[in-house]
PDB file of C-alpha atoms and ligand atoms in Angstrom:
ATOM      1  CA  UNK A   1      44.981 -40.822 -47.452  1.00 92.00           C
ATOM      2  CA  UNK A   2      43.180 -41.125 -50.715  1.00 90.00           C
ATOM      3  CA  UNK A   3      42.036 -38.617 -53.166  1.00 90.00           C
ATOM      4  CA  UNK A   4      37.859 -38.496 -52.851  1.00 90.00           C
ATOM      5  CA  UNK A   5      36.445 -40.515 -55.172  1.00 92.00           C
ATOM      6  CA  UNK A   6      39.610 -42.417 -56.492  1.00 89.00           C
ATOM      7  CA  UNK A   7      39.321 -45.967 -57.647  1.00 91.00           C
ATOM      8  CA  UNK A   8      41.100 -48.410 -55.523  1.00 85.00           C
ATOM      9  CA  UNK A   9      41.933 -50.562 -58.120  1.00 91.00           C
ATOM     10  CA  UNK A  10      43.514 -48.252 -60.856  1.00 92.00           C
ATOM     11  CA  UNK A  11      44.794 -45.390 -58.034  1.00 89.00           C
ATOM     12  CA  UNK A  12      47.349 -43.260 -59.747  1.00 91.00           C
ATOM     13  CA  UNK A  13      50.405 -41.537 -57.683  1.00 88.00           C
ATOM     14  CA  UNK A  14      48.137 -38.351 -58.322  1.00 91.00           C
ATOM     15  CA  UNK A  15      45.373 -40.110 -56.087  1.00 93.00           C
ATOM     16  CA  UNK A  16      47.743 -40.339 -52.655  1.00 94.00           C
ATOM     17  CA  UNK A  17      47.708 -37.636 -50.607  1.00 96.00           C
ATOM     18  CA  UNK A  18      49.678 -36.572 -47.149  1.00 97.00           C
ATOM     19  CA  UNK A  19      47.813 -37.128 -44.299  1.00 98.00           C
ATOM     20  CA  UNK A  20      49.694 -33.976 -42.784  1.00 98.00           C
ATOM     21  CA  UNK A  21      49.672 -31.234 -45.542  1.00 97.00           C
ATOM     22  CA  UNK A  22      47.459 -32.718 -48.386  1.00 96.00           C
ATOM     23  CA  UNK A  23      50.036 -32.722 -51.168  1.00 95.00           C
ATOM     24  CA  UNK A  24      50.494 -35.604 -53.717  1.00 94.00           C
ATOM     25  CA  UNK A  25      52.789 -38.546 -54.140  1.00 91.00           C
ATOM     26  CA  UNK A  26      55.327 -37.679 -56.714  1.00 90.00           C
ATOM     27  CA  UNK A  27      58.894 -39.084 -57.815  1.00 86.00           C
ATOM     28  CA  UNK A  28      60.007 -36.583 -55.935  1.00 88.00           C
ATOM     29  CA  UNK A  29      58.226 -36.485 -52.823  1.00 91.00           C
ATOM     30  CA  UNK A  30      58.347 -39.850 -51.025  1.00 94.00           C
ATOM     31  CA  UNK A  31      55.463 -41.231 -48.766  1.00 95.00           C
ATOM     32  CA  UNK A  32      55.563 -43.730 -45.717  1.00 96.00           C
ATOM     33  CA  UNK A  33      52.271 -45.247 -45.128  1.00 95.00           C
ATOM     34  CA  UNK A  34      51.110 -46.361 -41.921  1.00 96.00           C
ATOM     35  CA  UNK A  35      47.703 -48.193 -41.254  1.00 94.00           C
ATOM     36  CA  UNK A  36      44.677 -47.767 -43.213  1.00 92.00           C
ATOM     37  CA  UNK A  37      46.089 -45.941 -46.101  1.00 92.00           C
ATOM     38  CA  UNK A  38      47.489 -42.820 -43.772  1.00 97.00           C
ATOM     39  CA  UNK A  39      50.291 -41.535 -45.286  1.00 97.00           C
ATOM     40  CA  UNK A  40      52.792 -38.853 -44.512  1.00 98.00           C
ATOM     41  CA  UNK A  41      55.136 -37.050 -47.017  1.00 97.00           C
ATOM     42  CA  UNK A  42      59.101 -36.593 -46.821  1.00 97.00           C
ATOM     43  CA  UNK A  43      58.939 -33.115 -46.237  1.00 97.00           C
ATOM     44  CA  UNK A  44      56.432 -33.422 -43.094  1.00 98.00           C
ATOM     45  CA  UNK A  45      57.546 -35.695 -41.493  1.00 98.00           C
ATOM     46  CA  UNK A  46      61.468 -33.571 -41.885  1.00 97.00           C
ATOM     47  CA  UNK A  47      59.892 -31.469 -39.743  1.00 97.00           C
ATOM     48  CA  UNK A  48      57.954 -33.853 -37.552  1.00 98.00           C
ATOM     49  CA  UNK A  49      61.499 -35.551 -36.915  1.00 98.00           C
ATOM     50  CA  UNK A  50      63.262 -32.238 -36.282  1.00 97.00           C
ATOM     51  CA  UNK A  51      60.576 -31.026 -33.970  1.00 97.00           C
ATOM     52  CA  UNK A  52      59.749 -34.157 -32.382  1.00 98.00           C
ATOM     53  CA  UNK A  53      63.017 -36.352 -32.541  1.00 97.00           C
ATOM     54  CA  UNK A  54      65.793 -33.638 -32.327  1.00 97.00           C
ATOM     55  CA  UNK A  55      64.144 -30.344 -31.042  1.00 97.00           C
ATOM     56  CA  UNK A  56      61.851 -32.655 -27.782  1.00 97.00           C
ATOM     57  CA  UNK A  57      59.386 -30.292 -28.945  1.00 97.00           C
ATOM     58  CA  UNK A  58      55.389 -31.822 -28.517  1.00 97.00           C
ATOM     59  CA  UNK A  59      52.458 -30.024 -30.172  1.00 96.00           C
ATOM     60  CA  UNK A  60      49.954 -32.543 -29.866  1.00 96.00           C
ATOM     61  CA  UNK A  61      46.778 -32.124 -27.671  1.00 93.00           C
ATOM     62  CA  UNK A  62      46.347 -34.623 -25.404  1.00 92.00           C
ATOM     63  CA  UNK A  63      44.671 -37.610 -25.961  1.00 94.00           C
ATOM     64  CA  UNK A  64      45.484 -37.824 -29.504  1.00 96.00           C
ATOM     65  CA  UNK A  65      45.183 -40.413 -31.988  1.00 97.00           C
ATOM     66  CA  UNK A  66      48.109 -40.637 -33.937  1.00 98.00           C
ATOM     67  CA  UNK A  67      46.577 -40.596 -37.782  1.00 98.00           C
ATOM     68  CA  UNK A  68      49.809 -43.330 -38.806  1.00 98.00           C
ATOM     69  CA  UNK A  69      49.318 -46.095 -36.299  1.00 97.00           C
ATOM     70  CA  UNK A  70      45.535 -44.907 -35.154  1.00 97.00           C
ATOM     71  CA  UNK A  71      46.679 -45.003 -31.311  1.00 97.00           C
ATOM     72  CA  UNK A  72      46.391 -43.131 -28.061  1.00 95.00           C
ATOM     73  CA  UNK A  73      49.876 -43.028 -26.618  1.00 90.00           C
ATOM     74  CA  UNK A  74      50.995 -40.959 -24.095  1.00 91.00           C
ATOM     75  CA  UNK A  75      54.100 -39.756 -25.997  1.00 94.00           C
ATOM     76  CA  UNK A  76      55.312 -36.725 -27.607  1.00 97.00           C
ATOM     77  CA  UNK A  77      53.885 -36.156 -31.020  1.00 98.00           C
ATOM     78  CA  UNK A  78      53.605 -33.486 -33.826  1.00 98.00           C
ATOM     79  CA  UNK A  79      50.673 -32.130 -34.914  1.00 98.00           C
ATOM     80  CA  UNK A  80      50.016 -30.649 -38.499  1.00 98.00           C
ATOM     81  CA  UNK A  81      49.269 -27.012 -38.582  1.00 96.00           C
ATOM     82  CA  UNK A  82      47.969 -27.655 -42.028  1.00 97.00           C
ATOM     83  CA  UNK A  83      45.525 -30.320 -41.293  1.00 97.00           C
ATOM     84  CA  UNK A  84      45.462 -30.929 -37.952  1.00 97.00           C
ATOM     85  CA  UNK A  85      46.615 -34.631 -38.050  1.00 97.00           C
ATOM     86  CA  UNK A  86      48.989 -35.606 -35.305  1.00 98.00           C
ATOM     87  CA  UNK A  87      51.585 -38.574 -35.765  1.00 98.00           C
ATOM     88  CA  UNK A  88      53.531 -40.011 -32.871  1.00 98.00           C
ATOM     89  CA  UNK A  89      57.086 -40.282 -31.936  1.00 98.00           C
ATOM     90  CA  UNK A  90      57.256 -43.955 -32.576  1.00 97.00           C
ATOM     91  CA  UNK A  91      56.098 -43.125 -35.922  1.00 98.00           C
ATOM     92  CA  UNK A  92      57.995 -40.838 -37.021  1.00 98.00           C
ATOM     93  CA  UNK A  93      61.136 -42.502 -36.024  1.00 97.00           C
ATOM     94  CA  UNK A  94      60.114 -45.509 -37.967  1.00 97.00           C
ATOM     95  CA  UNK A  95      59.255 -43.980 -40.967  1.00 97.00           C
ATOM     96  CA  UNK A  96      62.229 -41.990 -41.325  1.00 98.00           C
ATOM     97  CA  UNK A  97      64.142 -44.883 -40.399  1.00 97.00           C
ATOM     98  CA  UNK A  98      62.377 -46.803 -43.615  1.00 96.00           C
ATOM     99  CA  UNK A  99      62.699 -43.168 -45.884  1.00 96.00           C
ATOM    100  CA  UNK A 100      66.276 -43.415 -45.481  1.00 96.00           C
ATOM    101  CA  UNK A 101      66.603 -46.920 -45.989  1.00 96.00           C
ATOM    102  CA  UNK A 102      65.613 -46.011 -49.320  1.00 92.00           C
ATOM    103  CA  UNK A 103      68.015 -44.970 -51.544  1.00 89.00           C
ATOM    104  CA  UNK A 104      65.482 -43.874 -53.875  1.00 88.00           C
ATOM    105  CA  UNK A 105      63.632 -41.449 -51.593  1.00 89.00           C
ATOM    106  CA  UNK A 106      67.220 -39.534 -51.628  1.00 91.00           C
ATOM    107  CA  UNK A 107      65.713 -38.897 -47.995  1.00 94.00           C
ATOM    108  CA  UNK A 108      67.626 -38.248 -45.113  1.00 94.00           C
ATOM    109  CA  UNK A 109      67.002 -37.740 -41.021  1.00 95.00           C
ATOM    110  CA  UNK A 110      67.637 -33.992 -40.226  1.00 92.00           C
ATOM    111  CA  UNK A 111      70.178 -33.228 -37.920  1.00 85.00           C
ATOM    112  CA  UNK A 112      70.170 -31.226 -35.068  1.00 71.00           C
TER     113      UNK A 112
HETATM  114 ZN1   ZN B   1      53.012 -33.813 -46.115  1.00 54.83          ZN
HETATM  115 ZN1   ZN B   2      51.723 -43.459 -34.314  1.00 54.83          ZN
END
């Protein structure tokens, strides 16, 4: 998401913020964005992936809208203790498959 108040046209890394635990962009925290300017941090979605992806683990209520792709989907998700936002399996999967793509995100899919 956005910081309050930021202007779109000159946003700073300062003025992007996790969708999942409200911290900022920075070199050394990399962001995936998903639709609408939702983003979600390296180190939540480590442990949305872990939880989700290698634990089976769901702790989203149902009926959720995932905050990354903005759907209802029957599937497993993790929800943010922090904030409450809830991203999907699908999503998570993808954007740790793009993080570690990304050699500069130094970023890599925990293991079991
Ligand atoms: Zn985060
Ligand atoms: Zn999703």
């Amino acid at each position: 998401m956005r910081r309050e108040g930021c202007d779109e046209n000159n946003a700073q890394m300062t003025d992007f913020l996790c969708d999942f635990c409200g911290g900022t962009w920075t070199e050394d925290l990399p962001m995936v964005e998903g639709h609408k300017g939702s983003l979600i941090c390296g180190a939540c979605l480590r442990e949305a992936y872990r939880r989700v992806v290698v634990l089976g683990e769901n702790s989203a209520d149902e009926g959720y809208a995932c905050a990354l792709c903005l759907l209802t989907k029957p599937e497993a998700a993790w929800r943010s203790p922090a904030t409450g936002s809830t991203a999907c399996r699908w999503c998570i999967n993808r954007s740790a498959t793009m993080l570690a793509k990304d050699p500069d995100s130094r970023w890599t899919k925990p293991e079991a």
